[in-house]
JSON list of C-alpha atoms in Angstrom, two decimals:
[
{"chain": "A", "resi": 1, "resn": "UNK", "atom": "CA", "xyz": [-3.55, 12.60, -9.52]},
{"chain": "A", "resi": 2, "resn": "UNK", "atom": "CA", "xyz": [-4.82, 8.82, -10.38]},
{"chain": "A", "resi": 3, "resn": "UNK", "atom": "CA", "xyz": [-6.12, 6.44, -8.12]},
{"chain": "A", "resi": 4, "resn": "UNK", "atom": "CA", "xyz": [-2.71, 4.77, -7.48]},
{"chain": "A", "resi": 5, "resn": "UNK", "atom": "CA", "xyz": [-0.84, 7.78, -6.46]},
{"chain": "A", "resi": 6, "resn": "UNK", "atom": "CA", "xyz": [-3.78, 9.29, -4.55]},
{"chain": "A", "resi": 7, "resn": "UNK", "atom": "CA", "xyz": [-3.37, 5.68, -2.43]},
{"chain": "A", "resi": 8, "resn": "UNK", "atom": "CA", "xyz": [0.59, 6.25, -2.25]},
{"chain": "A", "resi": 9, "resn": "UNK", "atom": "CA", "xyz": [-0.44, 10.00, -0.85]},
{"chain": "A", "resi": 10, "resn": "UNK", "atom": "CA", "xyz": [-2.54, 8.93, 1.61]},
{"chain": "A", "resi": 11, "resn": "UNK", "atom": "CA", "xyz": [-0.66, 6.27, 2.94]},
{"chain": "A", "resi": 12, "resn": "UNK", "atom": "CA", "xyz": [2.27, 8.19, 3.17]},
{"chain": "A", "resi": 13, "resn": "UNK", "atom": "CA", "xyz": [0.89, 10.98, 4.66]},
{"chain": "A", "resi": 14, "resn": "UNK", "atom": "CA", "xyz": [-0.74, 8.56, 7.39]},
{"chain": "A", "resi": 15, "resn": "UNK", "atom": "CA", "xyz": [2.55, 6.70, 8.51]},
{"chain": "A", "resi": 16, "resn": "UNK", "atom": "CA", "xyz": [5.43, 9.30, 8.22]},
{"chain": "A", "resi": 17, "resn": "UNK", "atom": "CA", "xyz": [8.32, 7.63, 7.04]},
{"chain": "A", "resi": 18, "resn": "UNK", "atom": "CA", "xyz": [6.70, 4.91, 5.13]},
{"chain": "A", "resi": 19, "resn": "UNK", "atom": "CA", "xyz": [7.70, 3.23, 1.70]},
{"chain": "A", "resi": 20, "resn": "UNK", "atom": "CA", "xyz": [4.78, 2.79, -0.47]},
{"chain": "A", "resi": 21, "resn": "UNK", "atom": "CA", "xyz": [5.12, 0.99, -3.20]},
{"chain": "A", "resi": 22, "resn": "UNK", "atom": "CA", "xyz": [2.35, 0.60, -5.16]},
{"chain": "A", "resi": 23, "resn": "UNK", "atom": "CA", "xyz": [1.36, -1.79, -8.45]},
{"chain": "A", "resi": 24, "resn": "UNK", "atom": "CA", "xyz": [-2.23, -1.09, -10.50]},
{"chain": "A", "resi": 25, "resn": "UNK", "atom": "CA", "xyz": [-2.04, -5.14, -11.38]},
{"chain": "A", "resi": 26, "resn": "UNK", "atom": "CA", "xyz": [-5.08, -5.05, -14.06]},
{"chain": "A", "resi": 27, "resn": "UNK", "atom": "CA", "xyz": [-4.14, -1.27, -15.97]},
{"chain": "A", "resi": 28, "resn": "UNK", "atom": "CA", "xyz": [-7.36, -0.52, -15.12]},
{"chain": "A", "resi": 29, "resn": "UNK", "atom": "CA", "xyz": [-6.66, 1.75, -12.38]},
{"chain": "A", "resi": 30, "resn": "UNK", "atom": "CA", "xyz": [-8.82, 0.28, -9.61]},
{"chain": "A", "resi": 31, "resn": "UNK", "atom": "CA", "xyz": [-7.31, -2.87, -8.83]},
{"chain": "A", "resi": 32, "resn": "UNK", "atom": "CA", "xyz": [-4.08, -2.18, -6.70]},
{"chain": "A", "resi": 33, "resn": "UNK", "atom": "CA", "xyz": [-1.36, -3.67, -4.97]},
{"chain": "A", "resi": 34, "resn": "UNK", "atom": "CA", "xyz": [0.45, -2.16, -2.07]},
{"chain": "A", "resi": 35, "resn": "UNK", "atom": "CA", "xyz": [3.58, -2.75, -0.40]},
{"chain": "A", "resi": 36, "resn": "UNK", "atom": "CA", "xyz": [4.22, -1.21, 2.34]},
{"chain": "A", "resi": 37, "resn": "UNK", "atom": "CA", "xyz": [7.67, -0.92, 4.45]},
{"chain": "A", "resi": 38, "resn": "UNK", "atom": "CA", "xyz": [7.33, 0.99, 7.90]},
{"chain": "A", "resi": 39, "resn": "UNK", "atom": "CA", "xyz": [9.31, 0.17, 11.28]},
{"chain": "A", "resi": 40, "resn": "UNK", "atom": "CA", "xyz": [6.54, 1.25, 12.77]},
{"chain": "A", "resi": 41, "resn": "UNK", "atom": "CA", "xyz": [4.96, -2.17, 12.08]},
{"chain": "A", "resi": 42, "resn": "UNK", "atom": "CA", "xyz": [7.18, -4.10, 14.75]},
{"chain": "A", "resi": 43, "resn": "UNK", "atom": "CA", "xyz": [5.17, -5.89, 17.45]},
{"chain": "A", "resi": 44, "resn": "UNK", "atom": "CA", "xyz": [1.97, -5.21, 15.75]},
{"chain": "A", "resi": 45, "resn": "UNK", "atom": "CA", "xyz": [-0.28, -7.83, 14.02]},
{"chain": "A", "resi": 46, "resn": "UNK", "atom": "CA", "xyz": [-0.33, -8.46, 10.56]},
{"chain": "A", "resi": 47, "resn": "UNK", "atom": "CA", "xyz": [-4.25, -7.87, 11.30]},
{"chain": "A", "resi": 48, "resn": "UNK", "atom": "CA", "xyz": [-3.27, -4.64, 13.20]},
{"chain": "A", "resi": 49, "resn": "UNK", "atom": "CA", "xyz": [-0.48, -3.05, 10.57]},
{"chain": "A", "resi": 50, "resn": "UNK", "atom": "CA", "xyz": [-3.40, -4.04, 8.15]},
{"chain": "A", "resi": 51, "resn": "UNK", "atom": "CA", "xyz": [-6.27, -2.11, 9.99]},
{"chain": "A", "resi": 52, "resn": "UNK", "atom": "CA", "xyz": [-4.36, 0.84, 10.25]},
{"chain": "A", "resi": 53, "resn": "UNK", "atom": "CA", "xyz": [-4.01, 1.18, 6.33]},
{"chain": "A", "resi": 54, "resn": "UNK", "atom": "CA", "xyz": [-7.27, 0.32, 5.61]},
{"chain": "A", "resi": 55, "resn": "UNK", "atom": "CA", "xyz": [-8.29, 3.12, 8.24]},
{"chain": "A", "resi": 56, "resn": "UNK", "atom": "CA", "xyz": [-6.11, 5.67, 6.01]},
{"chain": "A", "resi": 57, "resn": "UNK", "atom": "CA", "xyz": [-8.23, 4.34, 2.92]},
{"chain": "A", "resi": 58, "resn": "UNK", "atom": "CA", "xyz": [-11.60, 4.66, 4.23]},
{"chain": "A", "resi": 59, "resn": "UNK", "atom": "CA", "xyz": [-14.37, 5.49, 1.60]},
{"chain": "A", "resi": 60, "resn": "UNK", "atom": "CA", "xyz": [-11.74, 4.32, -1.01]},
{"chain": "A", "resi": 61, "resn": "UNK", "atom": "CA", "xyz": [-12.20, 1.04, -1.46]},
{"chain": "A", "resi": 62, "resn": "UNK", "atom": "CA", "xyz": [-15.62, -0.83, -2.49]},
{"chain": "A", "resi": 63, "resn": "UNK", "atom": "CA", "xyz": [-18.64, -0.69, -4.30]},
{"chain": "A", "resi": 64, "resn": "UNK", "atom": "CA", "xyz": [-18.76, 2.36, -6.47]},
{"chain": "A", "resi": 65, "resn": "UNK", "atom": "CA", "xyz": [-15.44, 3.39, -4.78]},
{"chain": "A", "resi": 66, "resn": "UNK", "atom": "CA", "xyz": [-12.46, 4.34, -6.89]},
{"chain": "A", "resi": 67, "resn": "UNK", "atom": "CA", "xyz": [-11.11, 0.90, -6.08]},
{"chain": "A", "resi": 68, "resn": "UNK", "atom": "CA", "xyz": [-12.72, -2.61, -6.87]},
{"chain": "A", "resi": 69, "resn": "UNK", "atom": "CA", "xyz": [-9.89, -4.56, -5.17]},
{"chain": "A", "resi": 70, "resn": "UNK", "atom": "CA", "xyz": [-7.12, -3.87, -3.05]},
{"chain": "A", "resi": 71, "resn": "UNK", "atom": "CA", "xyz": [-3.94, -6.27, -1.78]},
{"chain": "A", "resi": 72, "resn": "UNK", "atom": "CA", "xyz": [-1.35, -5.35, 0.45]},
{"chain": "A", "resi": 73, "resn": "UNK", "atom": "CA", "xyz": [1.84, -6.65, 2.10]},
{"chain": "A", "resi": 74, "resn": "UNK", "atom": "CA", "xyz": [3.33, -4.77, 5.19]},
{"chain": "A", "resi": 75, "resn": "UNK", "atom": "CA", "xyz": [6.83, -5.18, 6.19]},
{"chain": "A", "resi": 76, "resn": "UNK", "atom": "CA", "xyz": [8.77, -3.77, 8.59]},
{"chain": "A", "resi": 77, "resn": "UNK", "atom": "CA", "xyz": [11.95, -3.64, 6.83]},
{"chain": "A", "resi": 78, "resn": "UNK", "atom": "CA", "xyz": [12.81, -3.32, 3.13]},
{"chain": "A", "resi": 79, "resn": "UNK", "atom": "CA", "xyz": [12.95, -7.35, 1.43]},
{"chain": "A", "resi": 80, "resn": "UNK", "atom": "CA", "xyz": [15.12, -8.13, -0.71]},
{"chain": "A", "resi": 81, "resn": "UNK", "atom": "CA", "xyz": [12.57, -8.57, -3.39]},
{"chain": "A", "resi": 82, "resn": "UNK", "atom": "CA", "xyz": [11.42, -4.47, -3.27]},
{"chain": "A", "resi": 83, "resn": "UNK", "atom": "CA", "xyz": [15.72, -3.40, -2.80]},
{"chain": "A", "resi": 84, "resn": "UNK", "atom": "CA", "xyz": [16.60, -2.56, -6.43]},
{"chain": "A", "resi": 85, "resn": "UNK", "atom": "CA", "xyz": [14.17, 0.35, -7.29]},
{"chain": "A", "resi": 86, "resn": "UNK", "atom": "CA", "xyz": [14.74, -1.17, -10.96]},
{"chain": "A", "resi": 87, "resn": "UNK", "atom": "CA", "xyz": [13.04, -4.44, -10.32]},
{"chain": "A", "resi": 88, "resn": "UNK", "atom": "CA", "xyz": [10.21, -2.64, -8.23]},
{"chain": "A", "resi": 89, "resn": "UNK", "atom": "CA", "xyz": [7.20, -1.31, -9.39]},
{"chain": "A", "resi": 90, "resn": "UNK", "atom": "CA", "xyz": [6.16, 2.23, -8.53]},
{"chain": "A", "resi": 91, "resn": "UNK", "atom": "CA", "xyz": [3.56, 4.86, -9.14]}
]
């Protein structure tokens, strides 16, 4: 398993019922881009929904870490930009 899909496991298996979507932006394999569509998200923060992934990521993500930079975006429902599987990028 690479870096990317080891991120999409672990996020998954962190918030049940998630949509991880997930973009190595460099080819490199340890700068990644996360999208990440969860109900679960209503009524929290953006700094809160963002916490809780980078809780899930711990030891992942840093200095001699398997990743050197990390973005998300959290939504709560699926935007139009992410609908047509096609357009998306994916692990």
């Amino acid at each position: 398993m690479n870096v990317a899909q080891e991120v999409k496991h672990r996020i998954e298996e962190g918030i049940p019922g998630a949509v991880v979507i997930i973009r190595d932006f460099t080819g490199t394999g340890d700068h990644l881009e996360a999208n990440i569509v969860w109900s679960g998200f209503q009524g929290l923060s953006r700094v809160k929904q963002q916490q809780k992934v980078f809780s899930i990521l711990e030891g992942m993500i840093g200095d001699g870490k398997p990743i050197h930079a990390f973005s998300m975006k959290t939504w709560t429902e699926m935007p139009a930009e992410l609908e047509n599987p096609a357009d998306a990028y994916h692990t």
